Short mmCIF file of C-alpha atoms in Angstrom, two decimals:
data_model
loop_
_atom_site.label_atom_id
_atom_site.label_comp_id
_atom_site.label_asym_id
_atom_site.label_seq_id
_atom_site.Cartn_x
_atom_site.Cartn_y
_atom_site.Cartn_z
CA LYS A 447 0.00 0.00 0.00
CA PRO A 448 1.14 3.58 -0.54
CA ASP A 449 2.62 5.27 2.50
CA GLU A 450 -0.38 7.56 3.01
CA GLU A 451 -2.68 4.53 3.43
CA MET A 452 -0.66 3.00 6.26
CA PRO A 453 -1.50 3.99 9.84
CA GLU A 454 0.73 6.54 11.53
CA ASN A 455 1.60 4.23 14.41
CA CYS A 456 3.35 0.97 13.54
CA LYS A 457 1.54 -0.76 16.43
CA ASP A 458 -1.75 -0.15 14.62
CA PHE A 459 -0.34 -1.73 11.47
CA PHE A 460 0.95 -4.85 13.25
CA SER A 461 -2.17 -5.34 15.36
CA SER A 462 -4.06 -5.85 12.10
CA PHE A 463 -1.35 -7.66 10.17
CA TYR A 464 -1.07 -10.48 12.73
CA THR A 465 -4.77 -10.83 13.53
CA VAL A 466 -5.90 -14.44 13.07
CA ASP A 467 -8.66 -15.26 15.56
CA ASP A 468 -9.99 -13.11 18.38
CA ASN A 469 -10.50 -16.01 20.77
CA LYS A 470 -10.28 -15.57 24.52
CA LYS A 471 -8.11 -18.12 26.25
CA GLU A 472 -10.82 -19.68 28.40
CA GLU A 473 -11.10 -23.11 29.92
CA THR A 474 -13.16 -25.57 27.91
CA ARG A 475 -16.11 -26.56 30.09
CA ILE A 476 -17.34 -29.52 28.05
CA PRO A 477 -17.86 -32.52 30.38
CA SER A 478 -14.80 -34.73 30.42
CA VAL A 479 -14.43 -38.42 29.75
CA GLU A 480 -12.03 -41.00 31.17
CA LYS A 481 -8.53 -41.04 29.69
CA ARG A 482 -7.17 -44.00 27.71
CA PRO A 483 -3.47 -44.58 28.52
CA SER A 484 -3.21 -47.60 26.20
CA TRP A 485 -4.38 -45.79 23.03
CA GLU A 486 -1.80 -44.22 20.73
CA LEU A 487 -1.89 -42.28 17.48
CA LYS A 488 0.67 -43.59 15.01
CA LEU A 489 2.02 -42.12 11.79
CA GLU A 490 2.19 -44.43 8.80
CA PRO A 491 4.57 -44.50 5.81
CA ALA A 492 3.24 -43.22 2.51
CA GLY A 493 1.81 -45.66 -0.03
CA GLU A 494 3.56 -46.72 -3.19
CA LYS A 495 1.20 -45.04 -5.65
CA PRO A 496 -0.33 -41.54 -5.35
CA LEU A 497 -4.10 -41.30 -5.53
CA THR A 498 -6.26 -39.05 -7.67
CA LEU A 499 -8.23 -36.30 -5.96
CA GLN A 500 -11.39 -38.31 -6.61
CA GLU A 501 -9.88 -41.34 -4.86
CA ILE A 502 -8.68 -39.19 -1.94
CA TYR A 503 -12.16 -37.75 -1.46
CA ARG A 504 -13.82 -41.15 -1.67
CA ASN A 505 -11.36 -42.73 0.76
CA CYS A 506 -11.29 -39.91 3.31
CA VAL A 507 -14.67 -38.17 3.40
CA GLU A 508 -16.21 -40.57 5.94
CA SER A 509 -13.38 -39.74 8.37
CA ILE A 510 -14.36 -36.05 8.45
CA VAL A 511 -17.07 -34.78 10.81
CA SER A 512 -18.72 -31.43 11.47
CA LEU A 513 -18.67 -29.88 14.93
CA GLU A 514 -20.95 -27.42 16.69
CA SER A 515 -19.86 -26.08 20.09
CA TYR A 516 -22.07 -24.04 22.40
CA VAL A 517 -21.68 -21.54 25.23
CA GLU A 518 -24.46 -21.81 27.78
CA GLY A 519 -26.76 -18.80 27.71
CA GLU A 520 -25.46 -17.50 24.37
CA PRO A 521 -27.38 -17.76 21.09
CA GLY A 522 -25.90 -19.59 18.16
CA TYR A 523 -22.85 -21.85 18.11
CA TYR A 524 -19.27 -22.17 16.89
CA TRP A 525 -18.75 -24.20 13.73
CA GLY A 526 -15.77 -26.36 12.85
CA THR A 527 -14.44 -29.64 11.52
CA GLY A 528 -13.14 -32.79 13.16
CA ILE A 529 -11.15 -35.85 12.13
CA ILE A 530 -12.01 -39.37 13.32
CA LEU A 531 -9.10 -40.92 15.21
CA SER A 532 -10.57 -44.25 16.28
CA GLU A 533 -13.32 -46.69 15.36
CA ASP A 534 -14.98 -46.10 18.74
CA GLY A 535 -15.30 -42.33 18.59
CA LEU A 536 -12.14 -40.38 19.37
CA ILE A 537 -12.32 -37.10 17.41
CA LEU A 538 -9.51 -34.63 16.71
CA THR A 539 -10.17 -30.91 16.22
CA ASN A 540 -8.70 -27.48 17.00
CA ALA A 541 -8.73 -26.28 20.59
CA HIS A 542 -10.02 -22.86 19.52
CA VAL A 543 -13.19 -24.47 18.14
CA VAL A 544 -14.25 -25.65 21.63
CA GLU A 545 -12.45 -23.11 23.80
CA GLY A 546 -14.71 -21.60 26.46
CA CYS A 547 -17.64 -23.81 25.42
CA ASP A 548 -19.97 -25.84 27.63
CA SER A 549 -21.09 -28.50 25.15
CA ALA A 550 -20.37 -29.83 21.67
CA GLU A 551 -22.13 -31.94 19.07
CA ILE A 552 -20.53 -34.06 16.36
CA THR A 553 -22.30 -34.89 13.10
CA LEU A 554 -20.95 -37.76 11.02
CA HIS A 555 -20.82 -37.76 7.22
CA ASP A 556 -24.07 -39.77 7.14
CA GLY A 557 -25.86 -37.17 9.26
CA THR A 558 -25.86 -39.08 12.56
CA GLU A 559 -25.48 -36.73 15.53
CA TYR A 560 -23.69 -37.36 18.84
CA GLU A 561 -23.04 -35.40 22.00
CA ALA A 562 -19.29 -35.05 22.51
CA LYS A 563 -17.27 -35.17 25.70
CA LEU A 564 -13.79 -33.73 26.23
CA VAL A 565 -10.69 -35.91 26.45
CA GLY A 566 -8.33 -32.93 26.59
CA ALA A 567 -7.49 -29.59 24.97
CA ASP A 568 -4.17 -27.81 24.52
CA ASN A 569 -4.35 -24.14 23.55
CA THR A 570 -0.62 -23.91 22.88
CA SER A 571 -0.73 -26.36 19.99
CA ASP A 572 -4.39 -25.60 19.16
CA ILE A 573 -5.26 -29.30 19.45
CA ALA A 574 -8.25 -30.86 21.21
CA VAL A 575 -9.53 -34.44 21.43
CA LEU A 576 -13.22 -35.25 21.92
CA LYS A 577 -15.06 -38.55 22.41
CA ILE A 578 -18.45 -39.67 21.15
CA ASP A 579 -20.26 -42.90 22.04
CA ALA A 580 -20.07 -44.59 18.65
CA ARG A 581 -18.79 -47.76 17.02
CA GLY A 582 -17.77 -48.74 13.51
CA LEU A 583 -16.36 -45.36 12.51
CA VAL A 584 -13.74 -44.96 9.78
CA PRO A 585 -10.51 -43.55 11.30
CA ALA A 586 -8.31 -41.32 9.17
CA ALA A 587 -4.82 -42.49 8.27
CA PHE A 588 -2.03 -40.17 9.43
CA GLY A 589 1.22 -39.72 7.51
CA GLU A 590 4.64 -38.27 8.25
CA SER A 591 4.69 -34.47 7.95
CA ASP A 592 8.48 -34.61 8.26
CA GLU A 593 8.58 -36.15 4.78
CA LEU A 594 6.93 -33.11 3.17
CA ARG A 595 8.80 -30.88 0.74
CA VAL A 596 7.91 -27.47 -0.65
CA GLY A 597 5.94 -28.00 -3.83
CA ASP A 598 4.32 -31.27 -2.75
CA GLU A 599 0.67 -31.51 -3.76
CA VAL A 600 -1.86 -31.52 -0.91
CA ALA A 601 -5.62 -31.30 -0.43
CA ALA A 602 -7.80 -29.90 2.35
CA LEU A 603 -11.02 -31.60 3.41
CA GLY A 604 -13.37 -29.87 5.81
CA ASN A 605 -16.54 -27.86 6.36
CA PRO A 606 -15.92 -24.21 5.47
CA LEU A 607 -18.41 -21.49 6.40
CA GLY A 608 -21.31 -23.70 7.46
CA GLU A 609 -23.63 -26.62 6.72
CA GLU A 610 -24.18 -25.57 3.11
CA PHE A 611 -20.52 -26.34 2.32
CA LEU A 612 -20.10 -29.65 4.14
CA ALA A 613 -17.26 -31.96 3.05
CA THR A 614 -15.54 -29.49 0.73
CA LEU A 615 -12.33 -30.63 -0.96
CA THR A 616 -9.75 -28.10 -2.20
CA ASP A 617 -6.25 -28.68 -3.49
CA GLY A 618 -2.91 -26.89 -3.73
CA ILE A 619 0.70 -27.32 -2.72
CA VAL A 620 2.94 -27.06 0.30
CA SER A 621 4.14 -23.45 0.13
CA ALA A 622 6.54 -23.56 3.08
CA ILE A 623 7.58 -25.88 5.89
CA ASP A 624 8.20 -24.93 9.53
CA ARG A 625 6.67 -21.52 8.96
CA GLY A 626 6.78 -19.60 12.23
CA VAL A 627 3.49 -17.80 12.89
CA SER A 628 1.54 -16.52 15.87
CA VAL A 629 -1.72 -18.27 16.70
CA ASP A 630 -3.81 -16.77 19.54
CA GLY A 631 -0.70 -15.51 21.28
CA HIS A 632 1.34 -18.67 20.80
CA SER A 633 4.25 -19.04 18.38
CA MET A 634 3.95 -22.19 16.29
CA ASN A 635 5.78 -23.90 13.45
CA LEU A 636 3.16 -24.72 10.82
CA ILE A 637 2.82 -26.04 7.29
CA GLN A 638 2.00 -23.18 4.91
CA THR A 639 -0.22 -23.99 1.94
CA ASN A 640 -2.04 -22.18 -0.85
CA THR A 641 -4.88 -24.69 -0.57
CA ALA A 642 -8.13 -22.77 -0.03
CA ILE A 643 -9.27 -22.88 3.61
CA ASN A 644 -11.81 -20.69 5.38
CA GLU A 645 -13.61 -20.34 8.69
CA GLY A 646 -15.11 -23.72 9.47
CA ASN A 647 -12.13 -25.60 8.05
CA SER A 648 -10.58 -25.35 11.51
CA GLY A 649 -9.88 -28.87 12.76
CA GLY A 650 -10.04 -30.36 9.27
CA ALA A 651 -7.53 -32.42 7.35
CA LEU A 652 -4.62 -31.39 5.17
CA LEU A 653 -3.97 -34.54 3.14
CA ASN A 654 -1.05 -35.77 1.09
CA MET A 655 -1.64 -37.47 -2.23
CA TYR A 656 -1.81 -40.86 -0.52
CA GLY A 657 -4.89 -39.87 1.43
CA GLN A 658 -3.04 -39.44 4.72
CA VAL A 659 -3.54 -36.60 7.17
CA ILE A 660 -0.25 -34.72 7.31
CA GLY A 661 -1.68 -31.59 8.94
CA VAL A 662 -4.68 -30.17 10.77
CA THR A 663 -5.88 -26.91 9.18
CA ASN A 664 -6.20 -24.15 11.77
CA MET A 665 -5.87 -20.65 10.27
CA LYS A 666 -5.33 -18.38 7.29
CA MET A 667 -3.52 -15.06 7.08
CA MET A 668 -5.66 -11.91 6.89
CA SER A 669 -4.96 -8.17 6.89
CA SER A 670 -7.01 -4.97 6.79
CA TYR A 671 -4.23 -3.10 4.96
CA SER A 672 -3.35 -5.43 2.11
CA SER A 673 -4.91 -8.18 0.03
CA ILE A 674 -3.78 -11.63 1.17
CA GLU A 675 -4.76 -14.72 -0.77
CA GLY A 676 -3.64 -18.33 -0.63
CA ILE A 677 -1.75 -18.24 2.68
CA GLY A 678 -3.22 -20.91 4.91
CA PHE A 679 -1.69 -23.03 7.64
CA ALA A 680 -1.92 -26.49 9.18
CA ILE A 681 -0.47 -28.07 12.31
CA PRO A 682 2.06 -30.75 11.24
CA SER A 683 1.11 -34.35 11.98
CA SER A 684 4.36 -34.78 13.94
CA THR A 685 3.09 -32.16 16.39
CA VAL A 686 -0.43 -33.59 16.33
CA ARG A 687 0.81 -37.05 17.22
CA ALA A 688 2.77 -35.91 20.28
CA VAL A 689 -0.03 -33.70 21.60
CA VAL A 690 -2.86 -36.16 20.93
CA ASN A 691 -1.04 -38.97 22.70
CA ALA A 692 -0.35 -36.75 25.72
CA LEU A 693 -3.97 -35.57 25.89
CA ILE A 694 -5.40 -39.07 25.62
CA LYS A 695 -3.05 -40.44 28.28
CA GLU A 696 -2.95 -37.50 30.72
CA GLY A 697 -5.48 -34.91 29.59
CA GLU A 698 -2.77 -32.25 29.23
CA VAL A 699 0.73 -31.62 27.88
CA ARG A 700 3.44 -30.97 30.46
CA GLY A 701 7.11 -29.99 30.53
CA ARG A 702 7.30 -27.62 27.56
CA PRO A 703 9.48 -24.51 27.85
CA ALA A 704 7.89 -21.14 27.11
CA ILE A 705 8.96 -17.50 27.12
CA GLY A 706 5.65 -15.64 26.92
CA VAL A 707 6.66 -13.38 24.02
CA THR A 708 4.70 -13.41 20.74
CA VAL A 709 6.65 -12.27 17.70
CA GLY A 710 6.26 -12.02 13.94
CA ALA A 711 8.33 -11.13 10.90
CA ILE A 712 8.36 -7.50 9.76
CA PRO A 713 7.07 -6.97 6.18
CA GLU A 714 9.46 -5.08 3.94
CA GLU A 715 7.01 -2.23 3.32
CA ALA A 716 6.50 -1.76 7.07
CA ALA A 717 10.25 -1.80 7.76
CA GLU A 718 10.79 0.90 5.14
CA HIS A 719 7.81 3.05 6.12
CA TYR A 720 8.49 3.00 9.87
CA GLU A 721 12.32 2.82 9.56
CA LEU A 722 12.58 -0.40 11.55
CA PRO A 723 15.65 -2.64 11.82
CA GLU A 724 15.75 -6.27 10.68
CA GLY A 725 14.26 -8.49 13.32
CA LEU A 726 11.01 -9.76 14.82
CA TYR A 727 8.18 -7.52 15.98
CA VAL A 728 6.91 -8.20 19.52
CA SER A 729 3.10 -8.21 19.27
CA ALA A 730 2.36 -9.41 22.81
CA VAL A 731 4.06 -10.21 26.13
CA THR A 732 2.33 -12.28 28.81
CA GLU A 733 2.08 -10.43 32.10
CA GLY A 734 3.77 -12.14 35.04
CA THR A 735 6.44 -13.85 32.93
CA ASP A 736 10.11 -13.08 33.39
CA ALA A 737 10.07 -11.40 29.97
CA TRP A 738 7.39 -9.02 31.27
CA GLU A 739 9.26 -8.43 34.53
CA LYS A 740 12.43 -7.64 32.57
CA GLY A 741 10.56 -4.94 30.63
CA ILE A 742 9.97 -6.45 27.18
CA ARG A 743 6.82 -4.91 25.71
CA GLU A 744 4.61 -4.87 22.61
CA GLY A 745 6.28 -2.79 19.90
CA ASP A 746 9.82 -3.88 20.77
CA ILE A 747 11.88 -5.53 18.04
CA ILE A 748 14.05 -8.56 18.77
CA THR A 749 17.10 -8.34 16.51
CA ASP A 750 19.18 -11.17 18.03
CA VAL A 751 18.70 -14.25 20.19
CA ASN A 752 21.72 -15.55 22.12
CA GLY A 753 23.92 -13.34 19.92
CA LYS A 754 22.61 -14.64 16.61
CA PRO A 755 20.31 -12.77 14.18
CA ALA A 756 16.57 -13.29 14.73
CA ARG A 757 14.75 -12.97 11.41
CA THR A 758 12.10 -15.71 11.63
CA THR A 759 10.06 -17.11 14.49
CA ASN A 760 11.95 -20.36 14.09
CA ASP A 761 15.20 -18.55 15.01
CA ILE A 762 13.73 -18.17 18.51
CA LEU A 763 11.86 -21.47 18.66
CA SER A 764 14.93 -23.46 17.66
CA VAL A 765 16.80 -21.99 20.63
CA ARG A 766 13.87 -22.26 23.04
CA ASP A 767 13.29 -25.91 22.20
CA THR A 768 16.82 -26.80 23.34
CA LEU A 769 16.18 -25.31 26.79
CA GLN A 770 14.65 -26.56 30.01
CA VAL A 771 12.38 -24.68 32.39
CA GLY A 772 14.63 -22.42 34.47
CA ASP A 773 17.27 -21.93 31.75
CA THR A 774 17.91 -18.46 30.34
CA ILE A 775 17.75 -16.96 26.86
CA THR A 776 19.20 -13.58 25.84
CA PHE A 777 17.37 -11.21 23.49
CA THR A 778 18.79 -8.09 21.88
CA ILE A 779 15.90 -5.61 21.98
CA TRP A 780 15.58 -2.54 19.73
CA ARG A 781 13.32 0.22 21.00
CA GLU A 782 13.10 3.76 19.65
CA GLY A 783 16.55 3.64 18.08
CA GLU A 784 18.40 2.03 21.00
CA SER A 785 19.44 -1.59 21.55
CA SER A 786 20.01 -3.53 24.77
CA ASP A 787 20.42 -7.16 25.85
CA VAL A 788 17.78 -8.71 28.08
CA GLU A 789 18.30 -12.09 29.78
CA VAL A 790 15.01 -13.95 30.29
CA VAL A 791 14.31 -17.06 32.39
CA VAL A 792 12.34 -19.73 30.52
CA GLY A 793 9.11 -20.80 32.20
CA ASP A 794 6.71 -23.74 32.02
CA ILE A 795 4.14 -23.28 29.31
CA ASN A 796 1.31 -24.35 31.61
CA ASP A 797 2.16 -21.52 33.97
CA ILE A 798 2.40 -18.91 31.21
CA TYR A 799 -0.62 -19.59 28.98
#
């Protein structure tokens, strides 16, 4: 956009640029169900021969469900998609689809409806597992997201926008791998795709050409200041597997390091217009964390992490993921033309979010 169309304050620009979903981080109040320590989600090797899109749809559509979640006392409902995990009714979806809700209903491909109970939800990874009292369901096959390469063909299967668009199949390619983005205040490494996804696709399947789920679609990029098309994201199956197995066994995910700082890349036009250095824009800091106590705030720019340039979210995540709770990480912070180093103690993600 021309300079005169950009807001005067860079914070106003970034608050729109990184908007994905305006979901409050509330506890899911759906009645819970007993955990199943013996059950495990496994990833399977790809088949020998790729399938056509028609074959993928035919093989996978019965493993996709629609989901309605409700907040007691509020009109209407939240709409989303789910993926069948087991023959006896384990259902995978996004945590933001059921967050803050009191009840949920699952509708199978044949129209049969079930009340769902909660196995567990993890806002950090945006993964939730539900359970319905059913038998004879068709579980989806899950493949290895680590085998993906940029340019691989993929397809999305879900329920965009509402009941009138049930079981919609779209296709595209893998546009990027390990793309660092911010989702509801959490930094995640996601699969980027140009496959068309929309509201309601949340919790649906991103499939490889062997009909395997290699990602769970959870968001698309939007902006009020520029036109953005064909930038959607999915949670890699490698992440899904680890989180699902933890939720089914324990109901939560423990022991993950977190910093409490949400960052995003700085678009070239914004860097030029606002005269910003290369680095990552801080869009949010969780109050009560050591990062907050040390003075890091929204609008700061992280230029280095542990003395190395920080240009993508993965530059921070790759360092964080080598640390344990209680370890320290050092950020070089740029603010209003001045730089300083800030040492931050890593916390437990369950205490931060």
